[in-house]
Amino acid sequence: MPKPAKPSVKKPVGEQPENPAKLILDGAVTDNQWNLLPLGGEEEVTAENLAPGKVILPLSVWLELRDQLQERGEDIGVWLDSDETVDLIGEYAAELPLIAAHFPAFTDGRAFTVGRLLRERYGYTGEVRAVGNFIRDQLTYLTRCGFNAFAYQGDQPLERLLESTSDFTDSYQAAVDQPLPIYRRRALA
Amino acid sequence: MYRYDEQDHKLVRERVAQFRGQTERYLAGELKEEEFLPLRLQNGLYVQRLAPMLRIAVPYGLMNSAQVRRLAHITRKYDKGYAHFTTRQNVQLNWPNLEDVPDILAELAEVEMHAVQTSGNCIRNTTTDQFAGVARDELVDPRPYCELIRQWSTFHPEFAFLPRKFKIAVCGADQDRAAIRAHDIGVQIVKNDKGEVGFQVLVGGGLGRTPILGVAIRDFLPETHLLSYLEAIVRVYNQLGRRDNKFKARIKILVKAMGAEEFARRVEAEWEQIKDGADELTPEAIRWAKRFFPEPEYKSIANGHGEAVLRDHAGEDKAFARWLERNTFPHRVNGYQAVTLSTKPTGIPPGDVTDRQLEAIADLADKYSFGEIRVTHEQNVVLADVEQEKLFELWQEARKNGFATPNIGTLTDMICCPGGDYCSLANAKSIPVAEAIQRKFDDLDYLYDIGDLDLNISGCMNACGHHHIGHIGILGVDKKGEEFYQVQLGGSSNEKASLGKVLGPSFSRDEMPNTIGKILDVFVENRHPDELFIDTYNRIGLQPFKERVYAKAS
């Protein structure tokens, strides 16, 4: 029997983040002002066919269109998939009002490093947004790593999520929220 | 030892409250099973074959008597009246109820204990030499650095969801008693030619399915940079470690795939960016950490006095002499000796102690060793600072409580995982094999003649019993639903670490004691005077053992 022909499809894209209508921003529940463009749409995205308004582009798309999108300025954000490291944005970060990091699964902790490096290495002051499958119990660490926005797509009410943003009121090590680790603070005391 | 201040207390209390909330949400169905899993693991809670298992953290193996008494109380109130010492120098409870765990954690918090990061894909309990601070071959006491690593790694916000578990061990002596080459990161304290303290840093060691020994990526890291360097290593691993396959997710696989040189280059590049930042260990911070490990108030004892007393006792009592030889360790201070209480009498699962025994340990520590207790990675208990003059008295009390089996370092002082009797991962039971071997080799004269020999047993290839680095390693395997045991020879965990080689086809449980017997026969027949098993093995190789063990009966 002849082998069936291989279907000619593009390499499948992984789990894509959703774009919920509401999110947590700076400690409050608020409307999501941004549209998130997932990877792997039917049509290739160009500067011309990109819908108006605030849009979060996949990193690869943004790197491609960056020069053509200059005049959209404050309307263009970028999201990093979990296998994309911050140095791919690097110095460009300052141009962007919003950078999102994707959790394909909540156990994939690469986004924590994304947050810290954006804030600590690149001095990024815009919105750092968690998107994808993170869970409530990660908010306290995400906050310490510099995230200030949480586009949660699980089934718990956002108000309940807020309860977990400060499970700890102190910390041992330095991070975005704490410039000195506890052992140095104690040694100074 | 380290004592909590108000900040530590607060952090641990907040952790208990956090976990209580998580448990309630889980029981109420608000937290999914798969979401609760890593959260409970990071609080040391497994769900095992028969019941949950709670692993309690003992930072670098060090406890005080009040903590040990509290453990005794917890085993009585919430468990079946016994606890288990692990190879990460921690303590395990085998039978707690899930609903009780927040209460257990609250009771632990009162005595400055917790179960934080004793499991899960995060930085685990840092381990070290059980003779830290007292060993004669020690360059620098590793405990202050271990404590700093504990603080840096506890609730680390960036590294709570690593690709896999992550283990760090620190050694401050010439002889490596912490098996640092079998860890994700091994830290060896060294001094440079100017006499400055620093660290040799090894990465990529680990046991499990793919055992690999760590390799040095830096030969001298100045003292002030310890934590920034660790942070750089873990950050590179967090970003680049594999997450697609659990069995290829440890840092050893990344280091191997990338090559140690390239891995080191990436770590150095990351470290360059952060080395003078917040993680810098200032001289004040180091002094502050060292303050918690002052020298105990040793008596001034004349040189030779303690030894003379011991000689008298040993001359009168052969059993004491044996114990003295095997279960005590030289101390750097005149008139003192360190004592290892054996948890390995025949017939008791290695590392298991009852609530009464825990209380006895606490009493012995108060009476003889400044109230301090250490758990060893061989699953025994050390009282590090005992006056030689008191050793005879201590021995008698230890014997009454079942801790004086004079077998430390011998064949019957085995490392053994809980195995198929408890663990849901195990392919085979390990405790009955340990017991059968202990029963066969219960002749002390024979054991002493054999000398130092590490026999390690794991019930599956996850290698919790460290079989790869035992001189003799035993691995439980499953063959068509039946339990068999593979034997490896030539592993070693010290500064000359090596991985064992498989002897050949596996054996049934009944065949195991005789198989070990044949291996020992080959050793005894081939050894040079005073040669240890591992030395003979290294000299003659695997073949003679193989021939004897698999020889057809004629």
XYZ file of C-alpha atoms in Angstrom, chain B:
554
model
C 23.494 28.158 64.555
C 21.395 30.609 62.625
C 18.523 32.105 64.632
C 15.455 33.732 63.126
C 14.805 37.374 63.627
C 11.390 39.005 63.289
C 11.712 39.123 59.492
C 12.363 35.383 59.186
C 9.461 34.636 61.513
C 7.197 36.876 59.518
C 8.188 35.343 56.183
C 7.630 31.814 57.430
C 4.287 32.776 59.022
C 3.228 34.363 55.752
C 4.220 31.192 53.945
C 2.107 29.096 56.309
C -0.849 31.423 55.729
C -0.290 31.272 51.974
C -0.196 27.491 51.976
C -3.215 27.257 54.269
C -5.133 29.353 51.758
C -3.918 27.218 48.858
C -4.917 24.007 50.632
C -8.378 25.415 51.425
C -8.878 26.522 47.840
C -7.774 23.115 46.620
C -10.139 21.283 48.959
C -12.943 23.668 47.918
C -12.289 22.897 44.249
C -11.102 26.435 43.437
C -7.567 25.305 42.719
C -7.143 22.568 40.145
C -5.226 19.400 40.939
C -2.474 20.249 38.428
C -2.213 23.792 39.795
C -2.011 22.675 43.402
C 0.670 20.114 42.536
C 3.722 22.407 42.187
C 2.471 24.594 45.019
C 2.249 21.713 47.450
C 5.542 20.276 46.200
C 7.248 23.577 47.001
C 5.932 23.029 50.499
C 7.406 19.558 50.609
C 4.116 17.734 50.199
C 4.000 14.674 47.970
C 1.114 12.329 47.460
C 2.615 8.890 47.766
C 1.617 5.293 47.346
C -0.179 5.040 50.660
C -0.521 8.557 52.006
C 0.865 12.054 51.588
C 4.510 12.511 52.485
C 5.779 15.740 54.014
C 9.435 16.642 53.670
C 10.621 19.124 56.273
C 13.623 21.336 55.560
C 16.708 21.081 57.721
C 18.959 23.795 56.292
C 22.388 22.195 55.689
C 21.376 19.472 58.115
C 21.611 21.584 61.262
C 19.020 21.532 64.071
C 18.822 22.376 67.745
C 17.342 20.143 70.419
C 14.103 22.150 70.663
C 13.498 21.571 66.965
C 14.142 17.853 67.272
C 11.711 17.654 70.206
C 9.115 19.430 68.142
C 9.633 16.885 65.362
C 9.061 14.125 67.920
C 5.828 15.781 69.000
C 4.685 16.208 65.386
C 5.339 12.566 64.527
C 3.243 11.557 67.529
C 0.390 13.971 67.011
C 0.049 13.924 63.229
C 1.837 10.786 62.075
C 2.666 7.262 63.171
C 5.353 8.105 65.670
C 8.405 8.000 63.463
C 10.326 10.138 60.991
C 12.844 9.503 58.239
C 16.149 11.292 57.606
C 16.845 11.869 53.908
C 19.956 12.153 51.762
C 19.347 15.924 51.460
C 19.779 16.117 55.237
C 16.034 16.732 55.566
C 13.320 14.933 57.541
C 10.312 13.157 56.083
C 6.956 12.219 57.549
C 5.335 9.321 55.769
C 1.750 9.473 56.981
C 0.371 12.977 57.538
C -3.161 13.946 56.502
C -3.341 16.615 53.828
C -5.788 18.604 55.984
C -3.313 18.644 58.880
C -0.356 19.915 56.887
C -1.034 23.644 57.449
C -1.202 22.938 61.212
C 2.043 20.965 61.061
C 3.680 23.857 59.226
C 2.399 26.269 61.875
C 3.891 24.083 64.621
C 7.189 23.950 62.736
C 7.203 27.724 62.246
C 7.134 28.185 66.025
C 10.538 26.511 66.254
C 12.011 28.213 63.172
C 11.320 25.358 60.781
C 9.373 24.896 57.578
C 8.993 22.680 54.525
C 9.826 25.348 51.979
C 11.337 24.188 48.679
C 12.029 20.648 49.848
C 10.511 19.501 46.582
C 9.399 20.930 43.256
C 11.273 22.543 40.383
C 13.055 25.100 42.490
C 16.279 25.524 44.435
C 16.251 22.850 47.129
C 17.836 22.655 50.553
C 21.543 23.430 50.365
C 23.640 20.646 51.857
C 27.118 20.478 53.310
C 29.649 18.503 55.325
C 28.151 17.113 58.523
C 31.467 17.873 60.236
C 31.437 21.552 59.227
C 33.226 23.676 61.796
C 34.883 20.746 63.557
C 36.760 18.754 60.902
C 40.544 18.897 60.999
C 40.836 19.042 57.223
C 38.561 22.054 56.953
C 39.821 25.178 55.239
C 36.855 27.418 56.027
C 33.552 26.715 57.790
C 30.961 26.383 54.997
C 27.887 27.067 57.157
C 27.779 30.877 56.908
C 27.842 30.555 53.109
C 25.165 27.872 53.245
C 23.001 30.194 55.313
C 23.518 33.033 52.823
C 22.599 30.657 49.998
C 19.524 29.622 51.971
C 18.397 33.212 52.289
C 19.142 34.041 48.660
C 17.304 30.968 47.376
C 14.293 31.004 49.715
C 11.167 32.307 47.950
C 13.374 33.424 45.073
C 10.786 35.084 42.835
C 12.580 34.370 39.567
C 13.492 30.742 40.187
C 10.369 29.082 41.582
C 9.429 27.465 38.257
C 12.702 26.166 36.897
C 12.811 23.420 34.261
C 13.577 20.911 37.041
C 14.727 20.596 40.646
C 17.980 22.294 41.514
C 20.446 21.206 44.190
C 23.458 23.010 45.605
C 26.105 21.584 47.939
C 29.032 23.321 49.603
C 32.279 21.781 50.814
C 34.844 23.603 52.938
C 37.293 20.768 53.579
C 39.923 18.761 51.717
C 37.803 15.637 51.795
C 34.472 16.083 50.076
C 31.853 14.731 52.467
C 29.033 16.598 50.722
C 29.209 14.840 47.326
C 29.437 18.198 45.570
C 30.220 16.588 42.205
C 26.800 14.954 42.227
C 24.972 18.302 42.454
C 23.583 20.801 39.965
C 26.017 23.252 41.522
C 28.922 22.183 43.710
C 30.778 24.873 45.617
C 34.254 24.084 46.902
C 35.724 26.670 49.242
C 39.345 27.402 48.316
C 42.041 29.946 49.057
C 44.193 31.609 46.414
C 47.924 32.150 46.725
C 47.261 35.456 48.497
C 45.320 33.556 51.141
C 41.990 35.052 50.072
C 38.873 32.945 50.411
C 37.004 32.083 47.258
C 35.132 29.283 45.563
C 35.682 26.722 42.893
C 32.316 26.369 41.154
C 31.223 23.107 39.564
C 28.071 22.679 37.515
C 26.103 19.979 35.838
C 26.429 17.097 38.242
C 23.458 14.933 39.048
C 22.310 11.362 39.366
C 18.955 10.115 38.092
C 18.623 8.444 34.691
C 21.641 10.171 33.213
C 24.290 10.334 35.930
C 26.942 12.940 35.263
C 29.654 14.402 37.480
C 29.874 18.164 37.732
C 32.671 20.045 35.996
C 34.448 23.175 37.189
C 33.453 26.286 35.258
C 35.419 28.599 37.522
C 38.452 27.803 39.615
C 38.476 30.874 41.805
C 35.441 33.015 42.407
C 36.140 35.786 44.923
C 34.109 35.483 48.120
C 32.051 38.624 47.504
C 30.599 37.226 44.287
C 29.179 33.906 45.450
C 25.512 34.803 45.183
C 25.714 36.857 41.995
C 27.504 33.950 40.343
C 24.890 31.471 41.515
C 22.210 33.818 40.257
C 23.908 34.004 36.852
C 24.078 30.204 36.598
C 20.459 29.678 37.559
C 19.322 32.506 35.267
C 21.067 30.966 32.255
C 19.534 27.625 33.169
C 16.061 29.104 33.644
C 16.171 30.633 30.180
C 17.846 27.849 28.247
C 17.211 24.587 30.102
C 14.973 22.137 28.259
C 11.326 22.122 29.222
C 9.994 19.715 26.620
C 11.123 16.546 28.348
C 11.243 16.046 32.107
C 14.120 13.606 31.788
C 16.269 16.054 29.877
C 15.468 19.127 31.920
C 18.227 19.087 34.532
C 21.085 21.547 34.141
C 23.489 18.646 33.493
C 21.786 18.027 30.130
C 22.071 21.702 29.173
C 25.740 21.808 30.165
C 26.432 18.633 28.248
C 24.546 19.698 25.123
C 26.091 23.154 25.091
C 29.531 22.097 26.267
C 30.931 23.228 29.591
C 33.014 25.966 27.954
C 30.115 27.564 26.170
C 27.962 27.252 29.260
C 30.681 28.909 31.326
C 30.974 31.686 28.734
C 27.257 32.428 28.990
C 27.357 32.391 32.763
C 30.309 34.752 32.814
C 28.565 37.105 30.356
C 25.447 37.179 32.539
C 27.499 37.527 35.693
C 29.462 40.489 34.287
C 26.181 42.384 34.209
C 25.205 41.706 37.815
C 28.394 41.024 39.729
C 28.615 44.386 41.411
C 24.901 44.684 41.975
C 22.574 43.921 44.838
C 23.750 40.331 45.305
C 27.274 41.344 46.153
C 28.318 39.847 49.458
C 29.799 42.802 51.249
C 32.344 42.183 54.019
C 29.655 43.350 56.464
C 27.173 40.784 55.121
C 29.750 37.994 55.417
C 30.668 39.076 58.948
C 26.994 39.198 59.808
C 26.449 35.621 58.568
C 29.541 34.330 60.376
C 28.261 35.741 63.648
C 25.700 32.918 63.793
C 28.339 30.208 63.816
C 30.623 31.137 66.670
C 32.891 28.592 68.227
C 31.023 26.796 71.054
C 32.374 27.369 74.550
C 34.864 24.535 74.485
C 36.669 23.656 77.681
C 40.389 23.969 77.691
C 41.571 20.383 77.853
C 45.198 19.336 78.096
C 46.606 17.661 75.024
C 46.346 13.894 75.346
C 44.100 13.842 78.406
C 40.960 12.821 76.511
C 42.795 10.144 74.536
C 44.173 8.636 77.727
C 40.684 8.324 79.206
C 39.424 6.776 75.993
C 42.251 4.254 75.882
C 41.329 3.106 79.365
C 37.659 2.650 78.513
C 38.426 1.020 75.191
C 40.837 -1.373 76.837
C 38.138 -2.535 79.222
C 35.286 -2.812 76.777
C 35.691 -4.207 73.274
C 32.233 -3.113 72.161
C 33.053 0.439 73.131
C 36.375 0.220 71.341
C 34.612 -0.828 68.167
C 32.102 1.973 68.412
C 34.850 4.459 69.124
C 36.703 3.359 66.044
C 33.790 3.404 63.646
C 31.314 5.957 64.995
C 33.461 8.845 66.111
C 35.389 11.389 64.086
C 38.462 13.446 65.017
C 37.838 16.986 66.178
C 40.065 19.990 65.598
C 39.827 20.990 69.274
C 41.835 19.129 71.902
C 39.744 16.809 74.049
C 36.723 16.715 71.733
C 35.421 14.237 69.223
C 32.405 14.155 66.866
C 29.956 11.269 67.220
C 27.771 9.676 64.576
C 24.608 8.059 65.900
C 23.800 5.206 63.550
C 20.234 4.921 62.281
C 21.167 1.663 60.606
C 20.724 -1.223 63.007
C 19.695 -4.374 61.182
C 16.017 -4.559 60.384
C 15.119 -0.884 60.644
C 14.691 1.055 57.389
C 17.878 3.162 57.068
C 17.229 6.698 58.297
C 14.079 5.881 60.283
C 13.801 7.044 63.903
C 10.906 6.908 66.343
C 9.465 9.805 68.310
C 11.169 8.484 71.470
C 14.473 8.249 69.652
C 14.126 11.828 68.428
C 13.650 12.892 72.036
C 16.645 10.815 73.051
C 18.720 12.534 70.341
C 17.627 15.926 71.682
C 18.538 14.893 75.233
C 21.940 13.579 74.171
C 22.613 16.782 72.266
C 21.712 18.917 75.278
C 23.793 16.832 77.600
C 26.874 16.301 75.447
C 26.993 18.571 72.418
C 25.804 22.141 73.054
C 22.221 21.234 72.115
C 23.049 20.916 68.431
C 22.261 18.082 65.988
C 23.292 17.462 62.400
C 21.658 15.149 59.882
C 24.131 13.496 57.505
C 23.530 12.795 53.844
C 24.143 9.147 54.725
C 20.951 9.478 56.833
C 22.634 9.292 60.235
C 22.822 11.857 63.040
C 25.914 13.679 64.250
C 26.678 15.216 67.625
C 29.672 17.269 66.624
C 31.191 18.546 69.860
C 31.466 15.826 72.475
C 34.163 15.811 75.148
C 36.253 12.680 74.828
C 35.925 12.156 78.555
C 32.146 11.820 78.120
C 32.186 9.443 75.166
C 31.902 6.269 77.236
C 28.876 7.646 79.054
C 27.304 8.872 75.812
C 27.898 5.493 74.176
C 26.028 3.707 76.941
C 23.053 6.004 76.556
C 23.163 5.833 72.763
C 23.206 2.040 72.994
C 20.100 2.014 75.190
C 18.332 4.039 72.536
C 19.434 1.925 69.592
C 21.908 4.389 68.081
C 25.190 2.692 68.827
C 25.412 0.129 66.032
C 29.146 0.419 65.344
C 28.820 0.336 61.571
C 29.449 3.884 60.327
C 31.150 3.807 56.953
C 30.821 0.033 56.663
C 28.777 -2.129 54.330
C 25.712 -2.090 56.601
C 25.664 1.728 56.898
C 23.801 1.901 53.617
C 22.136 4.794 51.917
C 18.706 3.546 50.964
C 15.686 5.301 49.479
C 12.189 4.513 50.833
C 11.606 2.405 47.709
C 8.508 0.519 46.690
C 7.247 0.226 50.236
C 6.372 3.925 50.202
C 7.283 5.664 46.991
C 4.961 5.735 44.009
C 7.860 6.192 41.575
C 9.796 3.119 42.677
C 10.156 0.068 40.436
C 11.199 -2.137 43.308
C 11.431 -2.282 47.061
C 14.724 -1.245 48.556
C 14.255 -1.571 52.326
C 13.937 -5.409 52.305
C 17.114 -5.673 50.210
C 18.964 -3.491 52.688
C 17.703 -5.645 55.532
C 18.620 -8.933 53.842
C 22.160 -7.661 53.259
C 22.436 -6.391 56.823
C 21.320 -9.811 58.100
C 23.844 -11.689 56.030
C 26.729 -9.436 57.035
C 26.083 -9.005 60.733
C 29.515 -10.247 61.804
C 31.294 -7.109 62.975
C 34.771 -8.572 62.680
C 34.088 -9.342 59.045
C 32.655 -5.862 58.440
C 35.665 -4.212 60.021
C 37.993 -6.366 58.015
C 36.224 -5.225 54.854
C 36.620 -1.619 56.034
C 35.070 1.508 54.544
C 32.537 0.593 51.925
C 29.629 2.658 50.607
C 26.679 0.543 49.572
C 23.834 2.598 48.128
C 20.396 1.343 47.120
C 17.816 3.066 44.908
C 14.400 1.598 44.139
C 14.326 3.185 40.695
C 16.463 5.119 38.250
C 15.602 8.438 39.870
C 18.511 7.463 42.096
C 17.369 8.929 45.415
C 19.527 6.272 47.061
C 22.589 7.542 45.122
C 23.408 4.098 43.708
C 25.643 5.586 40.982
C 28.106 6.903 43.558
C 28.161 3.925 45.917
C 31.252 1.714 45.819
C 28.574 -0.904 45.394
C 25.349 0.469 43.956
C 22.071 -1.408 43.763
C 19.269 -0.308 41.481
C 15.747 -1.725 41.583
C 14.379 -2.461 38.112
C 11.088 -3.728 36.845
C 11.123 -6.674 34.455
C 7.673 -7.562 33.215
C 6.103 -6.608 36.529
C 8.718 -8.406 38.623
C 11.260 -6.716 40.837
C 14.919 -7.245 39.987
C 18.132 -5.599 41.097
C 21.031 -4.394 39.021
C 24.462 -4.115 40.628
C 27.010 -1.412 39.843
C 30.580 -1.219 41.088
C 33.149 1.529 41.418
C 31.101 4.624 42.159
C 32.408 7.186 44.592
C 31.065 10.454 45.965
C 34.126 12.180 47.367
C 36.681 14.516 45.807
C 37.737 11.651 43.524
C 34.145 11.080 42.505
C 33.288 8.470 39.918
C 30.189 6.782 38.572
C 29.674 3.067 39.017
C 29.696 0.599 36.134
C 26.966 -1.987 35.648
C 28.206 -5.450 36.578
C 25.834 -7.355 34.286
C 22.328 -8.835 34.217
C 20.152 -8.135 37.248
C 19.289 -10.446 40.135
C 16.190 -11.431 42.060
C 15.859 -10.113 45.587
C 16.712 -13.528 47.057
C 19.975 -13.640 45.120
C 21.162 -10.274 46.344
C 22.892 -11.145 49.654
C 24.895 -13.950 48.030
C 25.782 -11.747 45.087
C 27.181 -9.146 47.456
C 28.994 -11.981 49.233
C 30.711 -13.060 46.001
C 31.737 -9.485 45.245
C 33.272 -9.181 48.694
C 35.067 -12.520 48.267
C 36.760 -11.219 45.128
C 37.799 -8.128 47.033
C 39.165 -10.060 50.017
C 41.140 -12.404 47.767
C 42.651 -9.587 45.719
C 43.193 -6.804 48.173
C 46.619 -5.560 49.134
C 47.110 -5.078 52.864
C 44.936 -2.219 54.142
C 43.458 -1.578 50.729
C 39.837 -0.444 50.662
C 37.232 -1.946 48.354
C 37.205 1.028 46.019
C 40.991 1.008 45.686
C 41.067 -2.674 44.854
C 38.277 -2.180 42.351
C 40.136 0.699 40.724
C 43.225 -1.492 40.491
C 41.685 -4.730 39.187
C 38.599 -3.436 37.365
C 35.171 -4.911 36.859
C 36.132 -8.165 35.142
C 37.198 -10.340 38.101
C 33.970 -9.450 39.908
C 31.929 -10.196 36.847
C 33.551 -13.587 36.314
C 32.896 -14.674 39.883
C 29.355 -13.435 40.163
C 28.196 -14.871 36.839
C 30.272 -18.075 36.963
C 28.218 -21.125 36.062
C 27.960 -23.634 38.884
C 30.174 -26.561 37.885
